[in-house]
Coordinates of C-alpha atoms in Angstrom, one line a residue:
M1 CA 144.7 101.6 154.2
Q2 CA 146.0 98.8 156.4
P3 CA 149.3 97.0 156.0
A4 CA 149.3 93.3 155.0
E5 CA 149.2 90.7 157.8
S6 CA 152.6 89.2 158.5
G7 CA 152.4 87.3 161.7
D8 CA 154.7 84.5 160.7
P9 CA 158.3 85.4 161.0
A10 CA 159.2 82.8 158.4
E11 CA 157.0 84.6 155.9
K12 CA 158.8 87.1 153.7
L13 CA 157.7 90.6 154.3
R14 CA 156.2 92.5 151.4
V15 CA 158.2 95.7 151.2
L16 CA 157.7 98.7 149.0
V17 CA 160.9 100.8 148.4
V18 CA 160.9 104.3 146.9
G19 CA 164.2 105.4 145.5
L20 CA 164.7 108.1 142.9
L21 CA 167.9 106.7 141.4
L22 CA 169.8 103.5 142.2
D23 CA 172.8 102.1 140.2
G24 CA 175.2 99.3 141.0
T25 CA 177.6 100.7 138.4
D26 CA 177.8 104.1 139.9
V27 CA 179.4 105.6 143.1
G28 CA 178.1 107.6 146.1
G29 CA 174.5 107.5 147.3
T30 CA 173.0 105.8 144.2
Y31 CA 175.4 102.9 144.6
A32 CA 174.8 102.6 148.4
S33 CA 171.0 102.6 147.8
F34 CA 171.4 99.9 145.2
K35 CA 173.5 97.7 147.5
W36 CA 171.0 98.1 150.3
V37 CA 168.0 97.2 148.0
E38 CA 170.0 94.3 146.5
A39 CA 170.6 92.8 149.9
L40 CA 167.1 93.5 151.2
G41 CA 165.7 91.8 148.1
R42 CA 167.3 88.5 149.1
R43 CA 165.3 88.6 152.4
C44 CA 162.0 90.3 151.5
D45 CA 159.4 90.3 148.7
L46 CA 160.5 93.7 147.5
T47 CA 159.0 96.1 145.0
L48 CA 161.2 99.0 143.9
L49 CA 159.8 102.3 142.4
C50 CA 162.6 104.3 140.7
L51 CA 163.7 106.2 137.7
E52 CA 166.0 104.8 135.0
R53 CA 168.9 106.9 133.6
P54 CA 169.3 106.7 129.8
G55 CA 172.2 104.5 128.7
R56 CA 172.6 102.7 132.1
V57 CA 172.0 99.1 132.7
P58 CA 168.3 98.7 133.5
M59 CA 167.4 98.1 137.1
A60 CA 165.5 94.9 136.3
R61 CA 168.7 93.4 135.0
Q62 CA 170.8 94.7 137.9
L63 CA 168.2 93.5 140.4
P64 CA 166.7 90.3 138.9
H65 CA 165.3 89.1 142.2
V66 CA 163.4 92.4 142.8
R67 CA 160.2 93.5 141.3
V68 CA 161.2 96.8 139.6
V69 CA 158.7 99.5 138.5
S70 CA 160.5 102.3 136.8
W71 CA 160.1 105.3 134.6
P72 CA 162.7 107.0 132.4
E73 CA 164.5 110.0 133.7
P74 CA 164.2 113.1 131.4
G75 CA 167.1 112.8 129.0
F76 CA 168.1 116.5 129.0
L77 CA 169.2 116.3 132.6
A78 CA 172.3 114.3 131.6
R79 CA 173.7 117.6 130.4
F80 CA 173.5 119.1 133.9
E81 CA 175.2 116.4 136.0
R82 CA 176.2 118.6 138.9
V83 CA 172.7 120.1 139.1
R84 CA 171.1 116.7 138.8
A85 CA 173.3 115.2 141.5
Q86 CA 172.7 118.1 144.0
L87 CA 169.2 119.4 143.4
K88 CA 167.4 116.2 142.2
P89 CA 165.3 118.2 139.6
A90 CA 163.5 115.0 138.5
W91 CA 162.1 114.4 142.0
P92 CA 158.7 116.2 141.6
L93 CA 157.9 114.2 138.5
F94 CA 159.0 110.9 140.1
A95 CA 157.1 111.6 143.3
Y96 CA 153.9 112.2 141.3
R97 CA 154.3 109.0 139.3
A98 CA 155.1 107.0 142.5
R99 CA 152.0 108.4 144.3
R100 CA 149.8 107.5 141.3
W101 CA 151.3 104.0 141.2
I102 CA 150.9 103.3 144.9
A103 CA 147.3 104.6 144.9
D104 CA 146.4 102.4 141.9
A105 CA 148.1 99.3 143.4
L106 CA 146.2 99.7 146.7
E107 CA 142.9 100.3 144.9
K108 CA 143.5 97.0 143.0
G109 CA 143.9 95.2 146.4
E110 CA 147.7 95.0 146.6
R111 CA 149.1 95.2 150.1
F112 CA 152.5 95.9 151.6
D113 CA 153.7 95.2 155.1
V114 CA 156.0 98.2 155.2
A115 CA 157.5 100.8 152.9
H116 CA 160.9 102.5 152.8
H117 CA 161.9 105.9 151.3
I118 CA 165.5 105.1 150.8
N119 CA 166.7 108.1 148.7
P120 CA 167.2 111.0 148.1
Q121 CA 168.8 111.3 151.5
A122 CA 168.7 115.1 151.8
M123 CA 166.0 116.5 154.1
R124 CA 164.2 118.5 151.5
H125 CA 162.1 115.9 149.6
A126 CA 158.5 115.3 150.8
S127 CA 157.9 111.5 150.5
P128 CA 155.0 110.1 148.4
L129 CA 154.6 107.5 151.2
R130 CA 153.3 109.9 153.8
S131 CA 149.6 109.7 152.8
F132 CA 148.8 106.0 152.4
G133 CA 148.7 104.5 155.9
I134 CA 151.5 102.0 155.3
P135 CA 154.0 102.1 158.1
Y136 CA 157.2 103.4 156.5
V137 CA 160.9 104.1 157.2
I138 CA 162.6 107.1 155.8
G139 CA 166.4 107.3 155.5
P140 CA 169.2 107.0 156.2
Q141 CA 169.0 110.8 156.1
D142 CA 171.9 113.1 155.8
G143 CA 172.5 116.7 154.9
S144 CA 171.6 120.1 156.4
L145 CA 174.9 120.1 158.5
P146 CA 176.0 123.7 159.2
T147 CA 179.5 125.0 158.9
P148 CA 181.2 125.1 162.3
Q149 CA 181.1 128.6 163.6
G150 CA 184.9 129.0 163.9
M151 CA 185.5 128.0 160.3
K152 CA 182.9 130.3 158.6
S153 CA 185.5 133.0 157.9
E154 CA 187.1 130.8 155.3
V155 CA 184.0 129.1 153.8
R156 CA 182.1 130.7 151.1
D157 CA 178.6 129.4 151.1
G158 CA 177.5 128.1 147.8
L159 CA 174.0 127.3 146.5
M160 CA 173.8 124.0 148.3
T161 CA 174.7 125.6 151.7
R162 CA 172.0 128.3 151.2
L163 CA 169.5 125.5 150.3
R164 CA 170.3 123.8 153.6
A165 CA 169.3 127.0 155.4
I166 CA 166.0 126.9 153.5
D167 CA 165.6 123.2 154.3
R168 CA 165.6 124.1 158.0
V169 CA 162.9 126.7 157.5
R170 CA 160.8 124.2 155.5
L171 CA 161.1 121.6 158.2
R172 CA 159.3 124.1 160.5
Y173 CA 156.6 125.3 158.1
D174 CA 156.2 123.1 155.0
P175 CA 153.3 120.8 155.8
G176 CA 154.2 118.1 153.3
L177 CA 157.8 117.9 154.4
R178 CA 156.8 117.9 158.1
A179 CA 154.3 115.2 157.5
T180 CA 157.0 113.1 155.8
Y181 CA 158.9 112.9 159.0
K182 CA 156.0 113.2 161.5
N183 CA 154.1 110.3 159.9
A184 CA 157.1 108.0 159.5
A185 CA 157.1 105.0 161.7
L186 CA 160.9 105.3 161.9
V187 CA 163.5 107.9 160.7
L188 CA 167.0 106.7 160.2
G189 CA 169.8 109.2 160.4
V190 CA 173.4 108.6 159.2
A191 CA 174.7 110.3 162.4
P192 CA 173.3 111.7 165.7
Y193 CA 173.3 115.3 164.3
V194 CA 170.3 114.4 162.1
K195 CA 168.0 114.1 165.1
D196 CA 169.1 117.6 166.1
V197 CA 168.3 119.0 162.6
L198 CA 164.8 117.4 162.9
S199 CA 164.3 118.7 166.5
D200 CA 161.3 120.9 165.4
V201 CA 159.4 117.8 164.1
P202 CA 157.8 115.4 166.6
L203 CA 159.3 112.1 165.4
R204 CA 157.7 108.7 166.4
R205 CA 161.1 107.0 166.5
F206 CA 164.7 107.8 165.5
A207 CA 167.7 105.5 165.1
T208 CA 171.2 106.0 163.7
R209 CA 172.2 103.8 160.8
L210 CA 175.1 104.4 158.4
E211 CA 174.4 104.6 154.7
R212 CA 177.3 102.3 153.8
A213 CA 178.4 98.9 154.9
G214 CA 181.8 97.7 156.1
D215 CA 182.8 95.3 153.4
P216 CA 186.6 94.7 153.5
A217 CA 188.7 95.1 150.4
P218 CA 189.8 91.7 148.9
D219 CA 193.3 90.9 149.9
A220 CA 193.8 94.3 151.5
R221 CA 196.9 94.5 153.6
W222 CA 198.0 97.5 155.7
T223 CA 201.8 97.8 156.0
P224 CA 203.2 99.8 158.8
P225 CA 205.7 102.5 158.0
Q226 CA 209.4 101.8 157.8
G227 CA 212.4 104.0 158.6
G228 CA 210.4 106.9 160.0
E229 CA 208.4 107.3 156.8
L230 CA 204.7 108.2 157.1
R231 CA 202.5 108.5 154.0
L232 CA 199.3 110.4 154.5
L233 CA 196.4 110.2 152.1
H234 CA 193.6 112.7 151.4
V235 CA 190.9 111.6 148.9
G236 CA 187.9 113.6 147.9
R237 CA 186.5 116.6 146.0
V238 CA 188.7 119.6 146.8
V239 CA 186.4 122.1 148.4
R240 CA 187.3 124.1 151.5
T241 CA 185.2 122.1 153.8
K242 CA 187.0 118.8 152.9
G243 CA 190.0 120.0 154.9
L244 CA 192.8 119.7 152.3
R245 CA 193.9 123.3 153.0
D246 CA 194.1 122.4 156.7
M247 CA 196.3 119.4 155.9
V248 CA 198.6 121.7 153.9
R249 CA 198.9 124.0 156.9
A250 CA 199.4 121.0 159.2
M251 CA 202.3 119.8 157.0
A252 CA 204.0 123.2 157.7
E253 CA 203.8 122.4 161.4
L254 CA 205.7 119.2 160.7
D255 CA 208.8 120.7 159.1
D256 CA 211.1 118.7 161.5
L257 CA 209.6 115.5 160.2
P258 CA 210.7 115.5 156.5
N259 CA 209.6 111.8 156.0
V260 CA 206.0 112.7 156.7
R261 CA 204.5 113.2 153.2
L262 CA 201.0 113.9 151.9
T263 CA 199.2 112.7 148.8
S264 CA 196.0 114.4 147.6
A265 CA 193.7 112.6 145.1
G266 CA 190.9 114.7 143.9
D267 CA 190.0 117.9 142.0
G268 CA 187.8 120.9 142.8
P269 CA 187.6 124.6 143.2
D270 CA 190.0 124.8 146.2
L271 CA 192.8 122.8 144.6
E272 CA 194.8 125.8 143.2
A273 CA 194.5 127.6 146.5
C274 CA 195.9 124.5 148.2
R275 CA 198.8 124.3 145.8
A276 CA 199.5 128.0 146.2
E277 CA 199.5 127.7 150.0
A278 CA 201.8 124.7 149.9
A279 CA 204.3 126.7 147.9
A280 CA 204.0 129.8 150.2
L281 CA 204.5 127.6 153.3
G282 CA 207.5 125.8 151.8
V283 CA 205.9 122.3 151.9
A284 CA 205.2 121.7 148.2
D285 CA 208.1 119.2 148.0
R286 CA 206.4 117.0 150.6
I287 CA 202.9 117.1 149.0
E288 CA 201.8 115.5 145.8
F289 CA 198.6 116.9 144.3
L290 CA 197.4 114.3 141.8
G291 CA 194.1 115.9 140.9
Q292 CA 191.3 113.6 139.6
I293 CA 192.6 110.1 138.9
P294 CA 190.9 106.8 137.9
R295 CA 189.3 104.6 140.5
A296 CA 191.9 101.9 140.2
H297 CA 194.7 104.4 140.9
V298 CA 192.8 105.5 144.1
E299 CA 192.7 101.9 145.3
R300 CA 196.5 101.6 144.8
L301 CA 196.9 104.7 146.9
Y302 CA 194.9 103.1 149.7
A303 CA 197.1 100.1 149.5
T304 CA 200.4 102.0 149.7
H305 CA 199.7 104.7 152.3
H306 CA 199.7 104.5 156.1
V307 CA 197.1 107.0 157.3
F308 CA 193.9 108.4 155.9
A309 CA 194.1 112.1 156.8
F310 CA 190.7 113.6 155.9
P311 CA 189.8 116.4 158.3
T312 CA 186.5 117.2 156.5
F313 CA 184.5 119.5 158.8
R314 CA 181.1 119.6 157.1
E315 CA 180.7 116.0 156.1
P316 CA 177.1 114.7 156.5
M317 CA 178.1 111.1 156.1
G318 CA 181.4 110.3 154.4
G319 CA 181.5 107.2 152.1
V320 CA 185.2 107.8 151.4
F321 CA 185.9 106.7 155.0
F322 CA 184.6 103.2 154.2
E323 CA 186.9 103.1 151.2
A324 CA 190.0 103.9 153.3
M325 CA 189.0 101.8 156.3
R326 CA 188.4 98.7 154.3
W327 CA 192.1 98.8 153.6
G328 CA 192.9 99.1 157.3
L329 CA 194.1 102.7 157.2
P330 CA 193.9 104.5 160.6
V331 CA 192.0 107.8 160.3
V332 CA 192.6 111.4 161.2
T333 CA 189.4 113.4 160.8
A334 CA 187.2 116.1 162.3
D335 CA 185.1 115.5 165.4
Y336 CA 182.0 116.8 163.7
G337 CA 179.1 115.5 161.6
G338 CA 179.1 112.1 159.8
P339 CA 182.7 111.0 160.9
V340 CA 181.5 110.9 164.5
A341 CA 179.3 107.9 163.7
I342 CA 182.0 106.1 161.6
V343 CA 185.4 106.6 163.3
D344 CA 185.6 105.5 166.9
E345 CA 188.3 106.0 169.5
K346 CA 190.0 102.8 168.5
S347 CA 190.1 103.3 164.7
G348 CA 191.5 106.9 164.5
L349 CA 191.8 110.4 165.9
R350 CA 188.9 112.9 165.7
I351 CA 190.1 116.5 166.0
P352 CA 187.8 119.2 167.5
V353 CA 187.0 121.8 164.8
T354 CA 188.1 125.2 166.2
T355 CA 189.5 127.9 163.9
P356 CA 191.5 128.0 160.6
Q357 CA 194.5 128.8 162.7
Q358 CA 194.2 126.2 165.5
F359 CA 192.6 123.3 163.6
P360 CA 195.8 122.6 161.5
K361 CA 197.9 122.8 164.6
D362 CA 195.8 120.1 166.3
I363 CA 195.8 118.0 163.2
A364 CA 199.6 118.2 163.1
A365 CA 199.9 117.2 166.8
A366 CA 197.8 114.1 166.1
I367 CA 200.0 113.2 163.1
R368 CA 203.1 113.8 165.2
S369 CA 201.9 111.3 167.8
L370 CA 201.3 108.7 165.1
A371 CA 204.7 109.3 163.5
S372 CA 206.5 109.1 166.8
T373 CA 204.7 106.0 168.0
P374 CA 204.6 103.3 165.4
E375 CA 202.9 100.8 167.7
L376 CA 200.0 103.3 168.1
L377 CA 199.5 103.1 164.3
V378 CA 199.4 99.3 164.5
R379 CA 196.8 99.4 167.2
Y380 CA 194.7 101.9 165.2
S381 CA 194.9 99.7 162.1
E382 CA 193.7 96.7 164.2
G383 CA 191.0 98.9 165.6
V384 CA 189.9 99.8 162.0
R385 CA 189.5 96.2 161.2
R386 CA 187.4 95.6 164.3
R387 CA 185.3 98.7 163.5
M388 CA 184.6 97.4 160.0
K389 CA 183.4 94.1 161.4
E390 CA 181.2 95.9 163.8
L391 CA 179.6 98.0 161.0
G392 CA 178.9 94.7 159.2
D393 CA 178.5 93.9 155.5
W394 CA 175.5 94.5 153.3
D395 CA 173.8 91.3 154.3
D396 CA 174.2 92.3 158.0
K397 CA 172.6 95.6 157.1
A398 CA 169.7 93.9 155.4
R399 CA 169.2 91.6 158.3
D400 CA 169.2 94.6 160.7
T401 CA 166.7 96.5 158.5
E402 CA 164.4 93.5 158.2
G403 CA 164.4 93.3 162.0
L404 CA 163.4 97.0 162.2
Y405 CA 160.6 96.4 159.7
R406 CA 159.2 93.6 161.8
E407 CA 159.3 95.7 165.0
L408 CA 157.3 98.4 163.2
I409 CA 154.5 96.2 162.1

C-alpha cells in the first residue's frame, strides 16, 4: 500500500495513531499520550485507534477534534490494576482489532500519509502497523533499562525486571517484534539508552524525544531557602530503585546540617525499610514520610520545597521530574537512564551511580554544596526555568512531530 499524496505543506497530513489506552483524566503514560494526540489533532487530520476503559470519559468526548475508533477494554481487567498497568494484557486483542480495522480501511480506499504507534512505550509489543506499507513512527519508547551493576546487591528483581531480560532476547529473535522496529521509518526513544537497547535491530532512523512536555505550573514561584534551611523533596513510588533509601543514607552524612530536611511523598514496598533505616541512622527526626497523599497535596509540596532530590537509578523516563521542574525546583538525581535526557548541567546535579555505600555519600556531597552556596541554588532554579522552555509545551511537541512526519514522507 502507498501513503497518500501530501505535497502541499499547507494541507493537513492524514495521520493514523495507534494507542492502546489514552486518558486526559489519568496520570503517567496514558495522560502523556493523550496530551500528545490532543495537540497533534489540532495540526493534523488524525484518526485514533484505542481501547476505552469502562466508566471513563469516552475518548470521542475528550478529543472532539479527533476521529476516534475505539473498542471496550475487557471489564474484568479493572480488578487487576497493577497487572493491567505493567503487562498490558489487553494488547493482543487490541492489536488484532487494529490490524483488522486498518486492513478494511485500506481495502475501502482510505489512505494515510503517516502512522504513529504512540503507546504502549515498553519494547515488548509488536505493532500492527508493521505490515501495511504506511511509513510509521514508533515511540517515544522507554523501558528495558538494566539495574546498574554496582547496585544489584540491594535490588531484588521482580517480575517486570525479569520481563525486561526476556524483552532483550525477543528483540534478537522474535520476527514480529524485530519487524516492528526494523520497518519503522523512525523510532523515537525517551533517552539515548534506548538506541543501545535496540542495537541488535537495524534501525532506519532514531531520534531522542521526551514523552512529556515542559508546561510550567500556573503561578509557580520558587522561593530560595532562608536562614540556612534547605527542604528536600522526594516524590514517587517507594521501591528500591527510586533512591529513597539512598536519600536516607545521605541524610546521615549531613548530621552537621540540622536544617537540611527531607520530605517523602509516596508509598511502596520499600517504605518500611526506609523508615527503619532512618531510625537506625538517627535521622528520623529530619525526615517526614507522608506515604501516599492526594495530588493537590503533592503540588503544595512542590511549592514549599527547595530541591527535588530524586536519585532514581533505573528510571526509563521520569515524568515526575517534569512535575517538580515546572515549579522551578533544582534537581539532584542519578546520572543514568531517563534523567540524563531531562536534567542538564544548568538545571541540577546528576550523580554517578556506583555502589550502595558510595552513592549516598556522593548525593550528600551534592546537597552540601547546595546548602552552603545559596546563589548556586538560585542559578539552578533559573536553569530549570530555561530548561523547561527548551523542552517546549505540548503545542511545540506537536509542531516538532508534524515536522518529523513531513520529513518521512
